[in-house]
GROMACS .gro file of C-alpha atoms in nm:
model
  450
    1ARG     CA    1   7.158  -5.434  -6.042
    2ARG     CA    2   7.189  -5.295  -5.680
    3HIS     CA    3   7.108  -4.914  -5.777
    4VAL     CA    4   6.852  -5.035  -6.052
    5THR     CA    5   6.684  -5.271  -5.790
    6THR     CA    6   6.681  -5.015  -5.505
    7SER     CA    7   6.525  -4.764  -5.686
    8SER     CA    8   6.261  -5.001  -5.854
    9SER     CA    9   6.248  -5.084  -5.475
   10SER     CA   10   6.179  -4.685  -5.363
   11SER     CA   11   5.926  -4.630  -5.613
   12SER     CA   12   5.743  -4.927  -5.564
   13SER     CA   13   5.776  -4.843  -5.149
   14GLN     CA   14   5.618  -4.479  -5.254
   15SER     CA   15   5.322  -4.638  -5.461
   16ARG     CA   16   5.197  -4.931  -5.173
   17GLU     CA   17   5.282  -4.573  -4.977
   18CYS     CA   18   5.058  -4.362  -5.155
   19CYS     CA   19   4.762  -4.652  -5.200
   20ALA     CA   20   4.781  -4.648  -4.876
   21MET     CA   21   4.706  -4.256  -4.822
   22VAL     CA   22   4.437  -4.265  -5.053
   23VAL     CA   23   4.220  -4.566  -4.865
   24ARG     CA   24   4.259  -4.394  -4.497
   25ALA     CA   25   4.152  -4.049  -4.692
   26LEU     CA   26   3.817  -4.230  -4.811
   27ALA     CA   27   3.797  -4.359  -4.445
   28SER     CA   28   3.862  -4.033  -4.278
   29THR     CA   29   3.571  -3.915  -4.507
   30SER     CA   30   3.318  -4.217  -4.393
   31ALA     CA   31   3.443  -4.178  -4.008
   32SER     CA   32   3.241  -3.855  -4.008
   33THR     CA   33   2.883  -4.018  -4.053
   34SER     CA   34   3.000  -4.376  -3.976
   35SER     CA   35   3.075  -4.482  -3.653
   36ALA     CA   36   3.325  -4.763  -3.861
   37PRO     CA   37   3.691  -4.810  -3.812
   38PRO     CA   38   3.913  -4.747  -4.062
   39PRO     CA   39   4.130  -4.996  -4.257
   40PRO     CA   40   4.455  -5.165  -4.076
   41PRO     CA   41   4.758  -5.031  -4.246
   42PRO     CA   42   4.893  -5.199  -4.519
   43ARG     CA   43   5.165  -5.442  -4.471
   44GLY     CA   44   5.520  -5.362  -4.493
   45GLU     CA   45   5.479  -5.042  -4.346
   46GLY     CA   46   5.597  -5.079  -4.054
   47GLY     CA   47   5.584  -4.914  -3.652
   48GLN     CA   48   5.583  -4.603  -3.885
   49GLY     CA   49   5.263  -4.697  -4.085
   50ARG     CA   50   5.114  -4.795  -3.699
   51ARG     CA   51   5.179  -4.467  -3.587
   52ARG     CA   52   4.977  -4.269  -3.912
   53TYR     CA   53   4.692  -4.536  -3.840
   54GLU     CA   54   4.671  -4.486  -3.450
   55ASN     CA   55   4.667  -4.068  -3.591
   56THR     CA   56   4.462  -4.104  -3.841
   57THR     CA   57   4.186  -4.287  -3.548
   58THR     CA   58   4.233  -4.025  -3.328
   59THR     CA   59   4.078  -3.763  -3.579
   60THR     CA   60   3.709  -3.663  -3.689
   61THR     CA   61   3.700  -3.532  -3.984
   62THR     CA   62   3.430  -3.312  -4.080
   63THR     CA   63   3.483  -3.140  -4.443
   64THR     CA   64   3.679  -3.419  -4.630
   65ARG     CA   65   3.794  -3.419  -5.046
   66ILE     CA   66   3.926  -3.694  -5.226
   67LEU     CA   67   4.280  -3.580  -5.361
   68SER     CA   68   4.372  -3.675  -5.684
   69LYS     CA   69   4.667  -3.822  -5.826
   70GLU     CA   70   4.911  -3.586  -5.974
   71GLU     CA   71   4.840  -3.392  -5.547
   72LEU     CA   72   4.945  -3.750  -5.455
   73LEU     CA   73   5.260  -3.767  -5.658
   74CYS     CA   74   5.370  -3.490  -5.531
   75ALA     CA   75   5.366  -3.529  -5.173
   76PRO     CA   76   5.353  -3.858  -5.114
   77ASN     CA   77   5.532  -3.839  -4.781
   78GLU     CA   78   5.307  -3.572  -4.572
   79SER     CA   79   4.967  -3.702  -4.449
   80VAL     CA   80   4.652  -3.704  -4.613
   81ALA     CA   81   4.469  -3.546  -4.335
   82GLN     CA   82   4.695  -3.222  -4.385
   83MET     CA   83   4.689  -3.239  -4.754
   84ALA     CA   84   4.308  -3.249  -4.760
   85ALA     CA   85   4.314  -2.968  -4.521
   86ALA     CA   86   4.478  -2.741  -4.701
   87ALA     CA   87   4.381  -2.815  -5.016
   88SER     CA   88   3.987  -2.767  -4.837
   89GLY     CA   89   4.151  -2.420  -4.738
   90SER     CA   90   4.292  -2.329  -5.066
   91GLY     CA   91   4.067  -2.062  -5.279
   92LYS     CA   92   3.845  -1.951  -4.902
   93THR     CA   93   3.861  -1.632  -4.710
   94LYS     CA   94   3.877  -1.642  -4.318
   95LYS     CA   95   3.539  -1.499  -4.343
   96SER     CA   96   3.409  -1.756  -4.540
   97GLN     CA   97   3.558  -2.033  -4.378
   98LYS     CA   98   3.404  -1.865  -4.049
   99ASN     CA   99   3.027  -1.916  -4.222
  100ALA     CA  100   3.118  -2.291  -4.271
  101THR     CA  101   3.248  -2.291  -3.943
  102SER     CA  102   2.908  -2.137  -3.745
  103ARG     CA  103   2.710  -2.305  -4.023
  104ALA     CA  104   2.813  -2.653  -3.907
  105THR     CA  105   2.679  -2.799  -3.620
  106PRO     CA  106   2.800  -3.083  -3.411
  107PRO     CA  107   2.608  -3.343  -3.382
  108ILE     CA  108   2.721  -3.336  -3.011
  109GLU     CA  109   2.562  -2.931  -2.942
  110SER     CA  110   2.182  -3.023  -3.139
  111VAL     CA  111   2.145  -3.296  -2.950
  112ARG     CA  112   2.134  -3.095  -2.609
  113ASN     CA  113   1.966  -2.871  -2.821
  114ALA     CA  114   1.696  -3.141  -2.864
  115VAL     CA  115   1.687  -3.209  -2.464
  116VAL     CA  116   1.637  -2.855  -2.363
  117ARG     CA  117   1.309  -2.831  -2.597
  118ALA     CA  118   1.200  -3.174  -2.451
  119ASN     CA  119   1.253  -3.035  -2.109
  120ALA     CA  120   1.091  -2.729  -2.181
  121MET     CA  121   0.786  -2.869  -2.325
  122ASN     CA  122   0.804  -3.121  -2.065
  123ALA     CA  123   0.823  -2.867  -1.787
  124GLN     CA  124   0.481  -2.628  -1.956
  125ALA     CA  125   0.279  -2.963  -1.966
  126PHE     CA  126   0.399  -3.020  -1.573
  127TYR     CA  127   0.250  -2.646  -1.469
  128LEU     CA  128   0.018  -2.596  -1.685
  129PRO     CA  129  -0.284  -2.766  -1.532
  130TYR     CA  130  -0.156  -2.582  -1.225
  131VAL     CA  131  -0.223  -2.259  -1.338
  132ALA     CA  132  -0.515  -2.278  -1.491
  133LEU     CA  133  -0.633  -2.405  -1.123
  134ALA     CA  134  -0.485  -2.148  -1.004
  135THR     CA  135  -0.672  -1.889  -1.252
  136PHE     CA  136  -1.018  -2.111  -1.190
  137THR     CA  137  -0.951  -1.998  -0.803
  138ILE     CA  138  -0.914  -1.712  -0.829
  139LYS     CA  139  -1.182  -1.608  -1.099
  140LYS     CA  140  -1.410  -1.785  -0.845
  141ILE     CA  141  -1.287  -1.648  -0.544
  142LEU     CA  142  -1.299  -1.309  -0.709
  143ASP     CA  143  -1.645  -1.351  -0.882
  144THR     CA  144  -1.827  -1.432  -0.537
  145PRO     CA  145  -1.961  -1.178  -0.330
  146SER     CA  146  -1.744  -1.094   0.035
  147ARG     CA  147  -2.020  -0.778   0.138
  148THR     CA  148  -2.379  -0.873   0.076
  149TYR     CA  149  -2.675  -0.663   0.256
  150VAL     CA  150  -2.769  -0.860   0.560
  151GLU     CA  151  -3.139  -0.685   0.708
  152GLY     CA  152  -3.110  -0.498   1.043
  153ALA     CA  153  -2.711  -0.647   1.082
  154ASN     CA  154  -2.594  -0.263   1.044
  155THR     CA  155  -2.410  -0.398   0.764
  156VAL     CA  156  -2.375  -0.080   0.539
  157GLY     CA  157  -2.247   0.134   0.922
  158SER     CA  158  -1.979  -0.143   0.967
  159GLU     CA  159  -1.896  -0.148   0.579
  160TYR     CA  160  -1.807   0.207   0.652
  161ASP     CA  161  -1.670   0.212   0.965
  162ALA     CA  162  -1.388  -0.060   0.874
  163TRP     CA  163  -1.326   0.241   0.529
  164THR     CA  164  -1.309   0.550   0.753
  165GLU     CA  165  -1.061   0.321   0.983
  166GLU     CA  166  -0.827   0.229   0.699
  167GLY     CA  167  -0.770   0.565   0.562
  168ILE     CA  168  -0.755   0.413   0.181
  169LEU     CA  169  -1.085   0.516   0.075
  170GLU     CA  170  -0.992   0.902   0.169
  171TYR     CA  171  -0.712   0.922   0.135
  172TYR     CA  172  -0.766   0.839  -0.283
  173TRP     CA  173  -1.144   0.979  -0.327
  174GLY     CA  174  -1.145   1.259  -0.078
  175GLU     CA  175  -1.349   1.365   0.114
  176HIS     CA  176  -1.643   1.317  -0.094
  177ILE     CA  177  -1.671   0.922  -0.179
  178HIS     CA  178  -1.866   0.944  -0.422
  179LEU     CA  179  -1.919   0.994  -0.873
  180GLY     CA  180  -1.753   1.375  -0.977
  181TRP     CA  181  -1.830   1.514  -1.342
  182TYR     CA  182  -1.602   1.641  -1.625
  183GLU     CA  183  -1.675   1.792  -1.862
  184ASP     CA  184  -1.753   1.714  -2.237
  185GLU     CA  185  -1.420   1.896  -2.317
  186ASP     CA  186  -1.182   1.761  -2.030
  187LEU     CA  187  -1.311   1.417  -2.149
  188ALA     CA  188  -1.255   1.475  -2.483
  189ASN     CA  189  -0.938   1.514  -2.358
  190GLY     CA  190  -0.860   1.193  -2.214
  191ALA     CA  191  -1.019   1.277  -1.880
  192GLY     CA  192  -0.990   1.032  -1.594
  193THR     CA  193  -0.858   0.780  -1.812
  194LEU     CA  194  -0.446   0.622  -1.761
  195LEU     CA  195  -0.302   0.887  -1.979
  196GLY     CA  196  -0.583   1.143  -1.915
  197ASN     CA  197  -0.488   1.118  -1.482
  198ASP     CA  198  -0.433   1.488  -1.460
  199VAL     CA  199  -0.687   1.639  -1.725
  200THR     CA  200  -0.930   1.685  -1.457
  201ASP     CA  201  -0.811   1.590  -1.065
  202PHE     CA  202  -1.000   1.315  -0.930
  203LYS     CA  203  -1.087   1.469  -0.581
  204GLU     CA  204  -1.161   1.809  -0.742
  205ALA     CA  205  -1.472   1.648  -1.041
  206LYS     CA  206  -1.639   1.547  -0.690
  207PHE     CA  207  -1.663   1.888  -0.593
  208ALA     CA  208  -1.741   1.966  -0.950
  209PHE     CA  209  -2.027   1.693  -0.910
  210VAL     CA  210  -2.178   1.914  -0.591
  211ASP     CA  211  -2.262   2.226  -0.724
  212LYS     CA  212  -2.369   2.091  -1.034
  213MET     CA  213  -2.652   1.923  -0.838
  214CYS     CA  214  -2.702   2.162  -0.597
  215ASP     CA  215  -2.786   2.406  -0.904
  216TRP     CA  216  -2.930   2.197  -1.117
  217SER     CA  217  -3.205   2.124  -0.792
  218ILE     CA  218  -3.215   2.309  -0.506
  219GLN     CA  219  -3.109   2.703  -0.731
  220ASP     CA  220  -3.348   2.578  -1.007
  221LEU     CA  221  -3.661   2.536  -0.699
  222PHE     CA  222  -3.583   2.706  -0.442
  223GLY     CA  223  -3.414   2.999  -0.573
  224LYS     CA  224  -3.296   3.117  -0.323
  225GLN     CA  225  -3.038   3.085   0.005
  226PRO     CA  226  -3.237   2.761   0.247
  227ALA     CA  227  -3.179   2.809   0.551
  228ASN     CA  228  -3.172   2.429   0.640
  229ILE     CA  229  -3.021   2.165   0.435
  230LEU     CA  230  -3.038   1.760   0.536
  231ASP     CA  231  -2.828   1.577   0.423
  232VAL     CA  232  -2.891   1.186   0.408
  233GLY     CA  233  -2.623   0.869   0.386
  234CYS     CA  234  -2.350   1.201   0.470
  235GLY     CA  235  -2.020   0.956   0.480
  236ILE     CA  236  -1.754   1.152   0.648
  237GLY     CA  237  -1.921   1.473   0.516
  238GLY     CA  238  -1.789   1.648   0.220
  239ALA     CA  239  -2.111   1.813  -0.003
  240SER     CA  240  -2.228   1.890   0.355
  241ARG     CA  241  -1.889   2.034   0.422
  242HIS     CA  242  -1.916   2.277   0.061
  243LEU     CA  243  -2.230   2.299   0.077
  244ALA     CA  244  -2.271   2.512   0.412
  245LYS     CA  245  -1.900   2.668   0.269
  246ARG     CA  246  -2.105   2.763  -0.048
  247TYR     CA  247  -2.423   2.926   0.132
  248GLY     CA  248  -2.252   3.042   0.395
  249ASN     CA  249  -2.386   3.193   0.754
  250GLY     CA  250  -2.767   3.200   0.730
  251THR     CA  251  -2.784   2.825   0.637
  252GLU     CA  252  -2.751   2.517   0.877
  253VAL     CA  253  -2.696   2.194   0.719
  254THR     CA  254  -2.719   1.877   0.887
  255GLY     CA  255  -2.553   1.475   0.755
  256ILE     CA  256  -2.652   1.199   0.889
  257THR     CA  257  -2.523   0.874   0.868
  258LEU     CA  258  -2.519   0.500   1.002
  259SER     CA  259  -2.109   0.534   1.087
  260PRO     CA  260  -1.999   0.667   1.392
  261ASN     CA  261  -1.688   0.615   1.232
  262GLN     CA  262  -1.772   0.847   1.015
  263ARG     CA  263  -1.949   1.110   1.216
  264ASP     CA  264  -1.626   1.138   1.346
  265ARG     CA  265  -1.427   1.174   1.078
  266ALA     CA  266  -1.702   1.455   0.936
  267THR     CA  267  -1.678   1.652   1.257
  268GLU     CA  268  -1.301   1.665   1.277
  269LEU     CA  269  -1.308   1.765   0.874
  270ALA     CA  270  -1.464   2.001   1.027
  271LYS     CA  271  -1.296   2.172   1.292
  272GLU     CA  272  -1.044   2.143   1.083
  273GLN     CA  273  -1.130   2.342   0.755
  274ASN     CA  274  -1.341   2.592   1.016
  275VAL     CA  275  -1.683   2.506   0.912
  276PRO     CA  276  -1.923   2.578   1.243
  277ASN     CA  277  -2.221   2.596   1.004
  278VAL     CA  278  -2.259   2.226   0.989
  279ASP     CA  279  -2.362   1.900   1.232
  280PHE     CA  280  -2.337   1.534   1.168
  281GLN     CA  281  -2.543   1.283   1.371
  282VAL     CA  282  -2.629   0.928   1.304
  283MET     CA  283  -2.918   0.858   1.234
  284ASN     CA  284  -3.153   0.585   1.015
  285ALA     CA  285  -3.239   0.701   0.733
  286LEU     CA  286  -3.568   0.514   0.751
  287GLU     CA  287  -3.687   0.664   1.109
  288MET     CA  288  -3.543   0.997   1.111
  289THR     CA  289  -3.604   1.137   1.464
  290PHE     CA  290  -3.658   1.516   1.312
  291PRO     CA  291  -4.025   1.710   1.280
  292ASP     CA  292  -4.205   1.670   1.016
  293ASN     CA  293  -4.151   1.983   0.783
  294THR     CA  294  -3.816   2.116   0.909
  295PHE     CA  295  -3.598   2.156   0.622
  296ASP     CA  296  -3.549   2.394   0.310
  297ALA     CA  297  -3.370   2.074   0.111
  298VAL     CA  298  -3.306   1.793   0.150
  299TRP     CA  299  -3.010   1.592  -0.040
  300ALA     CA  300  -2.974   1.225  -0.055
  301CYS     CA  301  -2.596   1.179  -0.301
  302GLU     CA  302  -2.573   0.786  -0.350
  303SER     CA  303  -2.725   0.637  -0.012
  304GLY     CA  304  -3.026   0.542  -0.145
  305GLU     CA  305  -2.860   0.219  -0.265
  306HIS     CA  306  -2.837   0.075   0.036
  307MET     CA  307  -3.170   0.149   0.131
  308PRO     CA  308  -3.339  -0.191   0.203
  309ASP     CA  309  -3.726   0.010   0.161
  310LYS     CA  310  -3.717   0.312  -0.155
  311LYS     CA  311  -4.049   0.387  -0.074
  312LYS     CA  312  -3.999   0.404   0.262
  313TYR     CA  313  -3.687   0.636   0.191
  314VAL     CA  314  -3.832   0.872  -0.030
  315GLU     CA  315  -4.136   0.911   0.174
  316GLU     CA  316  -3.913   0.980   0.448
  317MET     CA  317  -3.782   1.228   0.337
  318ILE     CA  318  -4.074   1.407   0.227
  319ARG     CA  319  -4.201   1.401   0.585
  320VAL     CA  320  -3.931   1.626   0.699
  321LEU     CA  321  -3.935   1.830   0.374
  322LYS     CA  322  -4.116   2.165   0.475
  323PRO     CA  323  -4.392   2.305   0.225
  324GLY     CA  324  -4.181   2.499  -0.111
  325GLY     CA  325  -3.894   2.274  -0.063
  326VAL     CA  326  -3.696   2.095  -0.214
  327LEU     CA  327  -3.574   1.732  -0.295
  328VAL     CA  328  -3.317   1.630  -0.457
  329ILE     CA  329  -3.195   1.220  -0.472
  330ALA     CA  330  -2.843   1.160  -0.671
  331THR     CA  331  -2.819   0.761  -0.725
  332TRP     CA  332  -2.685   0.447  -0.880
  333CYS     CA  333  -3.009   0.218  -1.070
  334GLN     CA  334  -3.023   0.000  -1.335
  335ARG     CA  335  -3.203   0.050  -1.622
  336GLU     CA  336  -3.554   0.022  -1.658
  337ALA     CA  337  -3.696  -0.292  -1.706
  338ASP     CA  338  -4.070  -0.482  -1.772
  339GLU     CA  339  -4.051  -0.896  -1.737
  340THR     CA  340  -4.291  -0.871  -2.073
  341THR     CA  341  -4.148  -0.588  -2.318
  342ASN     CA  342  -3.781  -0.508  -2.182
  343PRO     CA  343  -3.702  -0.758  -1.912
  344PHE     CA  344  -3.304  -0.831  -1.798
  345THR     CA  345  -3.198  -1.101  -1.902
  346GLU     CA  346  -2.998  -1.431  -1.726
  347ASP     CA  347  -2.675  -1.254  -1.777
  348GLU     CA  348  -2.755  -0.933  -1.647
  349LYS     CA  349  -2.951  -1.066  -1.400
  350LYS     CA  350  -2.561  -1.218  -1.286
  351ASN     CA  351  -2.402  -0.953  -1.288
  352LEU     CA  352  -2.672  -0.732  -1.120
  353GLN     CA  353  -2.620  -0.988  -0.841
  354PHE     CA  354  -2.229  -0.967  -0.821
  355LEU     CA  355  -2.336  -0.566  -0.759
  356TYR     CA  356  -2.602  -0.591  -0.491
  357GLU     CA  357  -2.411  -0.829  -0.316
  358GLU     CA  358  -2.012  -0.680  -0.332
  359TRP     CA  359  -2.128  -0.352  -0.173
  360ALA     CA  360  -2.391  -0.416   0.025
  361HIS     CA  361  -2.653  -0.316  -0.184
  362PRO     CA  362  -3.015  -0.455  -0.060
  363TYR     CA  363  -3.109  -0.382  -0.464
  364PHE     CA  364  -3.193  -0.119  -0.764
  365VAL     CA  365  -3.387   0.039  -0.862
  366SER     CA  366  -3.502   0.292  -1.192
  367TYR     CA  367  -3.459   0.601  -1.140
  368GLU     CA  368  -3.811   0.656  -1.387
  369ASP     CA  369  -3.939   0.445  -1.001
  370TYR     CA  370  -3.816   0.735  -0.810
  371GLU     CA  371  -3.982   0.961  -0.998
  372ARG     CA  372  -4.276   0.816  -0.982
  373LEU     CA  373  -4.248   0.752  -0.581
  374MET     CA  374  -4.250   1.106  -0.553
  375ARG     CA  375  -4.542   1.164  -0.791
  376ASN     CA  376  -4.712   0.850  -0.549
  377THR     CA  377  -4.690   1.095  -0.257
  378ASN     CA  378  -4.941   1.289  -0.456
  379VAL     CA  379  -4.754   1.578  -0.218
  380MET     CA  380  -4.435   1.701  -0.484
  381GLU     CA  381  -4.454   1.918  -0.839
  382LYS     CA  382  -4.245   1.996  -1.075
  383VAL     CA  383  -4.095   1.575  -1.013
  384GLN     CA  384  -3.795   1.507  -1.310
  385GLY     CA  385  -3.551   1.249  -1.359
  386GLU     CA  386  -3.234   1.251  -1.555
  387ASN     CA  387  -2.900   1.040  -1.663
  388TRP     CA  388  -2.597   1.190  -1.562
  389VAL     CA  389  -2.411   0.922  -1.691
  390LYS     CA  390  -2.182   1.053  -1.962
  391ASN     CA  391  -1.999   1.294  -1.745
  392THR     CA  392  -2.012   1.110  -1.485
  393ILE     CA  393  -1.871   0.779  -1.593
  394ALA     CA  394  -1.549   0.878  -1.584
  395SER     CA  395  -1.474   0.816  -1.237
  396TRP     CA  396  -1.505   0.421  -1.207
  397ARG     CA  397  -1.165   0.414  -1.373
  398HIS     CA  398  -0.999   0.691  -1.275
  399SER     CA  399  -1.044   0.563  -0.935
  400ILE     CA  400  -0.777   0.292  -1.033
  401TRP     CA  401  -0.578   0.519  -1.215
  402VAL     CA  402  -0.520   0.718  -0.924
  403GLY     CA  403  -0.417   0.418  -0.749
  404VAL     CA  404  -0.149   0.299  -1.023
  405TRP     CA  405  -0.018   0.646  -1.019
  406ASP     CA  406   0.054   0.707  -0.662
  407PRO     CA  407   0.040   0.272  -0.518
  408TRP     CA  408   0.174   0.336  -0.244
  409PRO     CA  409  -0.020   0.331   0.048
  410VAL     CA  410  -0.123   0.052  -0.035
  411VAL     CA  411   0.163  -0.150  -0.075
  412PHE     CA  412   0.294  -0.061   0.245
  413ALA     CA  413  -0.078  -0.123   0.364
  414GLY     CA  414  -0.009  -0.484   0.414
  415PRO     CA  415  -0.132  -0.777   0.285
  416ARG     CA  416  -0.515  -0.805   0.358
  417ILE     CA  417  -0.558  -0.455   0.263
  418TRP     CA  418  -0.409  -0.622  -0.070
  419TYR     CA  419  -0.623  -0.842  -0.146
  420LYS     CA  420  -0.923  -0.578  -0.030
  421THR     CA  421  -0.821  -0.380  -0.241
  422VAL     CA  422  -0.851  -0.572  -0.539
  423ARG     CA  423  -1.138  -0.672  -0.490
  424GLU     CA  424  -1.250  -0.340  -0.567
  425ILE     CA  425  -1.026  -0.281  -0.858
  426VAL     CA  426  -1.284  -0.568  -0.975
  427THR     CA  427  -1.584  -0.457  -0.893
  428LEU     CA  428  -1.512  -0.046  -1.012
  429GLU     CA  429  -1.500  -0.213  -1.369
  430ARG     CA  430  -1.779  -0.419  -1.317
  431MET     CA  431  -1.952  -0.112  -1.249
  432HIS     CA  432  -1.753   0.082  -1.466
  433ARG     CA  433  -1.905  -0.220  -1.773
  434ALA     CA  434  -2.221  -0.233  -1.604
  435PHE     CA  435  -2.299   0.175  -1.648
  436ASP     CA  436  -2.149   0.167  -2.028
  437ARG     CA  437  -2.327  -0.108  -2.126
  438GLY     CA  438  -2.684   0.058  -2.098
  439LEU     CA  439  -2.781  -0.200  -1.727
  440MET     CA  440  -2.679   0.083  -1.486
  441THR     CA  441  -2.816   0.456  -1.480
  442TYR     CA  442  -2.692   0.793  -1.285
  443GLY     CA  443  -3.000   0.920  -1.189
  444LEU     CA  444  -3.080   1.260  -1.090
  445ILE     CA  445  -3.382   1.322  -0.950
  446LYS     CA  446  -3.569   1.601  -0.857
  447GLY     CA  447  -3.862   1.765  -0.697
  448ARG     CA  448  -4.087   2.012  -0.479
  449LYS     CA  449  -4.323   2.006  -0.214
  450LYS     CA  450  -4.654   2.161  -0.248
   0.00000   0.00000   0.00000
């Protein structure tokens, strides 16, 4: 009886322990989705059951499986957590366990990621108005002209004095601070673009333009070596020296400018290059001191833009031109417009006003207007005007790309030059767009004095 009782008692104890393990397994399953604590250990298990209970309450199971009756009976004294882990791992490879682990994201990580995303969105919402305000302010500054022409204040001379003293313009544009000439073949190969920066040399293109302009005018209408040439608005003398070298001995070239600094730099370069047949003076093109009928050729390259009186400008150049002499003008022009049939749009007027005021231009006229001004003097013949925009427009962006490829003179020049350079880049791009859209034209006008 003692043996039967002992066996019966042992069997009963094992049954109770199996039931308890099932309860704890179910409790551990709910623990992964609920914060409720598991039920207390069954009575009669004493300290051992309490220890198993405490161990169970401190374990969080993320993957559980309900054990079968046979599994419980085969190993009644093993912990349910160990059996569940062993059972869930059977038949699986280490790779699949790794994938399962990587797919399971602990709740704390989800919360942390949500907080990070929320903070990022809050930061964007906080800074967005400031970014918008800064962008608006910068655009407003760059869209507001900074060098408006002021009549009687020598605005043009002062600006060219500053540019000459800084040296940045000469470094990038060279001696001839005007647009260059790009052959059709070179344009087809990308001349003047960012990647085609070296197809045509930026500075050499300007001297090519001087030769094209000379062939089209002096060679065509005068047909022989001129004894003297007047360069009206000579800058630092690039075109003047080039013409003096081209014609050599027997031709004297005189350049005039409003800028004393340009006059000095032009004279310095003439000495450095050993060009003795050229001279530079400070003089107002609208009130020249030369006698009538002085020059065989009068050359005006991109100076008409700055003249407040275009009619007086043309008439004064014709006055100092000898009979049989040639006048040639190259200048930025606005398109021909008529208030009744072909008026400027409001957007065109706005763009023109910016181009007037940013680079000290009183106003532009069309190259057809220059033709009429020449003809109306009644002393000019063979008057002709053309638009050379196709072979010169690349200069605008080319002047930007040479700075992109070689930025160091600006980088080391300091904040004031940085700001000024940014303004110049904006204006150069706006000029390019105005010429590209037909709002502006590059006018060449020539004629011979009777």
